[in-house]
Coordinates of C-alpha atoms in Angstrom, one line a residue:
X1108 CA 0.1 0.1 -0.1
X1109 CA 2.8 2.3 0.7
X1110 CA 4.6 1.8 -2.9
X1111 CA 1.0 2.5 -3.9
X1112 CA 1.0 5.8 -2.3
X1113 CA 4.2 7.0 -3.2
X1114 CA 3.8 6.4 -7.0
X1115 CA 0.3 7.8 -7.4
X1116 CA 1.5 9.9 -10.1
X1117 CA 3.0 7.2 -12.1
X1118 CA -0.2 5.0 -11.8
X1119 CA -2.4 8.0 -13.1
X1120 CA 0.3 8.2 -15.9
X1121 CA 0.1 4.5 -16.7
X1122 CA -3.7 4.4 -16.3
X1123 CA -4.1 7.3 -19.2
X1124 CA -2.0 5.4 -21.6
X1125 CA -3.5 2.0 -20.7
X1126 CA -6.9 3.7 -21.5
X1127 CA -6.0 5.6 -24.7
X1128 CA -4.3 2.3 -25.8
X1129 CA -7.2 0.3 -25.4
X1130 CA -10.2 2.6 -26.1
X1131 CA -8.7 4.2 -29.6
X1132 CA -8.6 0.7 -31.1
X1133 CA -12.2 0.1 -29.8
X1134 CA -13.7 3.0 -31.2
X1135 CA -11.8 2.5 -34.6
X1136 CA -12.5 -1.2 -34.8
X1137 CA -16.5 -0.3 -34.2
X1138 CA -16.4 1.9 -37.1
X1139 CA -14.6 -0.1 -39.6
X1140 CA -16.7 -3.4 -38.1
X1141 CA -20.2 -1.7 -38.8
X1142 CA -20.1 -1.4 -42.5
X1143 CA -18.5 -4.8 -42.7
X1144 CA -21.0 -6.6 -40.3
X1145 CA -23.8 -4.8 -42.6
X1146 CA -22.3 -6.7 -45.7
X1147 CA -22.0 -10.1 -43.8
X1148 CA -25.5 -9.8 -43.1
X1149 CA -26.8 -9.1 -46.5
X1150 CA -24.7 -11.7 -48.4
X1151 CA -23.9 -15.2 -47.7
X1152 CA -20.6 -15.2 -49.7
X1153 CA -19.4 -12.0 -48.0
X1154 CA -20.7 -13.6 -44.6
X1155 CA -18.5 -16.4 -45.2
X1156 CA -15.4 -14.6 -46.4
X1157 CA -15.6 -12.3 -43.6
X1158 CA -16.0 -14.5 -40.9
X1159 CA -13.2 -16.8 -42.2
X1160 CA -11.0 -13.7 -42.5
X1161 CA -11.6 -12.3 -39.2
X1162 CA -11.2 -15.6 -37.6
X1163 CA -7.7 -15.9 -39.3
X1164 CA -6.7 -12.4 -38.1
X1165 CA -7.7 -13.3 -34.5
X1166 CA -5.0 -16.3 -34.2
X1167 CA -2.2 -14.0 -35.2
X1168 CA -0.1 -13.7 -32.0
X1169 CA -0.4 -10.2 -30.5
X1170 CA 3.4 -9.8 -29.9
X1171 CA 4.5 -11.2 -33.3
X1172 CA 2.1 -8.5 -34.9
X1173 CA 3.3 -5.5 -32.6
X1174 CA 6.8 -6.5 -33.3
X1175 CA 6.8 -6.7 -37.2
X1176 CA 4.3 -3.7 -37.6
X1177 CA 7.4 -1.1 -37.3
X1178 CA 9.1 -2.9 -40.3
X1179 CA 5.8 -2.9 -42.3
X1180 CA 4.9 0.9 -41.6
X1181 CA 8.1 2.2 -41.1
X1182 CA 7.0 3.4 -37.7
X1183 CA 9.5 3.6 -34.4
X1184 CA 9.6 0.7 -32.1
X1185 CA 7.9 2.4 -29.2
X1186 CA 5.3 4.3 -31.3
X1187 CA 1.8 3.6 -29.9
X1188 CA 0.4 2.8 -33.6
X1189 CA 2.4 -0.4 -33.3
X1190 CA -0.3 -1.5 -30.4
X1191 CA -3.2 0.6 -31.8
X1192 CA -3.2 -1.0 -35.2
X1193 CA -2.9 -4.8 -33.9
X1194 CA -5.7 -3.9 -31.3
X1195 CA -8.1 -2.2 -33.8
X1196 CA -7.6 -5.4 -36.2
X1197 CA -8.4 -7.7 -33.2
X1198 CA -11.4 -5.4 -32.7
X1199 CA -12.8 -5.7 -36.1
X1200 CA -12.2 -9.3 -35.9
X1201 CA -14.3 -9.9 -32.7
X1202 CA -17.1 -7.5 -33.9
X1203 CA -17.7 -8.5 -37.6
X1204 CA -19.3 -11.8 -36.1
X1205 CA -21.4 -9.8 -33.5
X1206 CA -22.6 -7.0 -35.8
X1207 CA -23.6 -9.6 -38.7
X1208 CA -25.5 -11.5 -36.0
X1209 CA -27.3 -8.6 -34.5
X1210 CA -28.1 -7.1 -38.0
X1211 CA -29.7 -10.4 -39.2
X1212 CA -31.7 -11.1 -36.2
X1213 CA -33.8 -8.0 -36.6
X1214 CA -37.3 -9.3 -37.2
X1215 CA -37.9 -9.1 -40.9
X1216 CA -41.5 -8.0 -40.2
X1217 CA -40.2 -4.6 -38.7
X1218 CA -37.9 -4.2 -41.6
X1219 CA -40.6 -4.4 -44.0
X1220 CA -42.9 -2.1 -42.1
X1221 CA -40.2 0.5 -42.0
X1222 CA -39.9 0.2 -45.7
X1223 CA -43.7 0.3 -46.3
X1224 CA -44.0 3.5 -44.5
X1225 CA -41.2 5.1 -46.7
X1226 CA -37.9 4.4 -44.9
X1227 CA -35.2 4.5 -47.5
X1228 CA -32.3 2.0 -47.0
X1229 CA -29.9 4.1 -45.0
X1230 CA -32.6 5.9 -43.0
X1231 CA -33.8 2.5 -42.3
X1232 CA -30.9 1.1 -41.3
X1233 CA -29.8 4.1 -38.9
X1234 CA -33.1 4.6 -37.6
X1235 CA -34.5 1.0 -37.0
X1236 CA -32.2 -1.9 -37.8
X1237 CA -29.1 -0.5 -36.2
X1238 CA -31.0 0.5 -32.9
X1239 CA -32.6 -2.7 -32.3
X1240 CA -29.2 -4.6 -32.8
X1241 CA -27.7 -2.3 -30.3
X1242 CA -27.8 -4.8 -27.4
X1243 CA -25.9 -7.8 -29.2
X1244 CA -23.3 -5.1 -30.6
X1245 CA -22.9 -3.9 -27.0
X1246 CA -22.2 -7.3 -25.6
X1247 CA -19.7 -7.7 -28.3
X1248 CA -17.8 -4.4 -27.6
X1249 CA -17.7 -5.5 -24.1
X1250 CA -15.7 -8.7 -24.9
X1251 CA -13.5 -6.6 -27.1
X1252 CA -13.0 -4.0 -24.7
X1253 CA -11.8 -6.5 -21.8
X1254 CA -9.6 -8.3 -24.6
X1255 CA -8.1 -4.9 -25.6
X1256 CA -7.4 -3.8 -22.0
X1257 CA -5.5 -7.3 -21.3
X1258 CA -3.4 -7.1 -24.5
X1259 CA -2.2 -3.5 -24.2
X1260 CA 0.2 -5.0 -21.5
X1261 CA 2.0 -6.8 -24.4
X1262 CA 3.2 -3.4 -25.8
X1263 CA 5.4 -3.1 -22.5
X1264 CA 7.8 -5.5 -23.9
X1265 CA 8.7 -3.1 -26.8
X1266 CA 8.5 -0.1 -24.6
X1267 CA 5.2 1.1 -24.9
X1268 CA 4.1 1.7 -21.4
X1269 CA 0.5 1.0 -19.8
X1270 CA 0.1 -1.2 -16.8
X1271 CA 2.4 -3.8 -18.5
X1272 CA 5.3 -1.5 -17.6
X1273 CA 4.7 -2.6 -13.9
X1274 CA 5.0 -6.3 -15.2
X1275 CA 8.3 -5.5 -16.7
X1276 CA 9.7 -3.4 -14.3
X1277 CA 8.8 -5.9 -11.3
X1278 CA 9.3 -9.6 -12.7
X1279 CA 13.0 -9.0 -13.3
X1280 CA 14.1 -7.9 -9.7
X1281 CA 11.2 -9.8 -8.3
X1282 CA 9.4 -7.3 -6.7
X1283 CA 6.2 -8.6 -6.8
X1284 CA 4.1 -5.4 -5.3
X1285 CA 4.6 -3.8 -8.7
X1286 CA 3.2 -7.1 -10.7
X1287 CA 0.2 -7.5 -8.5
X1288 CA -0.8 -3.9 -8.7
X1289 CA -0.4 -4.2 -12.4
X1290 CA -2.7 -6.8 -12.3
X1291 CA -5.4 -5.5 -10.0
X1292 CA -5.1 -2.3 -12.1
X1293 CA -5.9 -3.9 -15.1
X1294 CA -8.9 -6.1 -13.7
X1295 CA -10.3 -2.6 -11.9
X1296 CA -10.1 -1.3 -15.5
X1297 CA -11.8 -4.1 -17.3
X1298 CA -14.5 -3.7 -14.8
X1299 CA -15.0 0.0 -14.9
X1300 CA -15.0 -0.1 -18.9
X1301 CA -17.4 -3.1 -19.2
X1302 CA -19.8 -1.3 -16.6
X1303 CA -19.8 1.7 -18.7
X1304 CA -20.5 -0.1 -21.8
X1305 CA -23.4 -1.8 -20.1
X1306 CA -24.7 1.4 -19.0
X1307 CA -24.5 2.9 -22.6
X1308 CA -26.1 0.0 -24.1
X1309 CA -29.0 0.7 -21.5
X1310 CA -29.3 4.3 -22.3
X1311 CA -29.2 3.6 -26.2
X1312 CA -31.9 1.1 -25.5
X1313 CA -34.9 2.5 -23.3
X1314 CA -37.3 0.5 -24.9
X1315 CA -35.8 -2.8 -23.4
X1316 CA -36.3 -1.3 -19.6
X1317 CA -39.8 -0.4 -20.6
X1318 CA -40.3 -3.9 -21.8
X1319 CA -39.2 -5.5 -18.5

């Protein structure tokens, strides 16, 4: 506890970095996954192709991807992009299936009714289909967020800080306090972000509360 109180500034800095490296890929991944998920929900061929590619991308080891990116992109080893890009790829890989399943589960009679009253495809998607798919999409986002928060720590192996820096500093000298603090901080952050996404999902879908 004494070590924590003596290093509050460091922990605040690491928390800010960890949040940034976790949530930026989450937002970018969502933006990229929505059109891909929509396409997968409209075409069997696109669905089979996109889901296969997504599954393949998610099997790439995170450390390997983080290490080879500087050579591909020409970035510095400690550039945050080397973490943000892999995590964005993993987020897209996780969300494409969730979004495709969510949009496919929207009742056909609801879509038909929206079309019958004059909704054009884009307006129907934004005003009817996507809102009804939000609960399933938020569930996918919660999984992706927790995954990102845990994977950010891998970046510490190439000098990109976050809570992973507590692991790389503590393990070599056998100072387990840092390691335990890193584990607990990661767990708490994951719980906070998960709760925040759950709350956002409920705020965006008030009709689900009214139904209950």
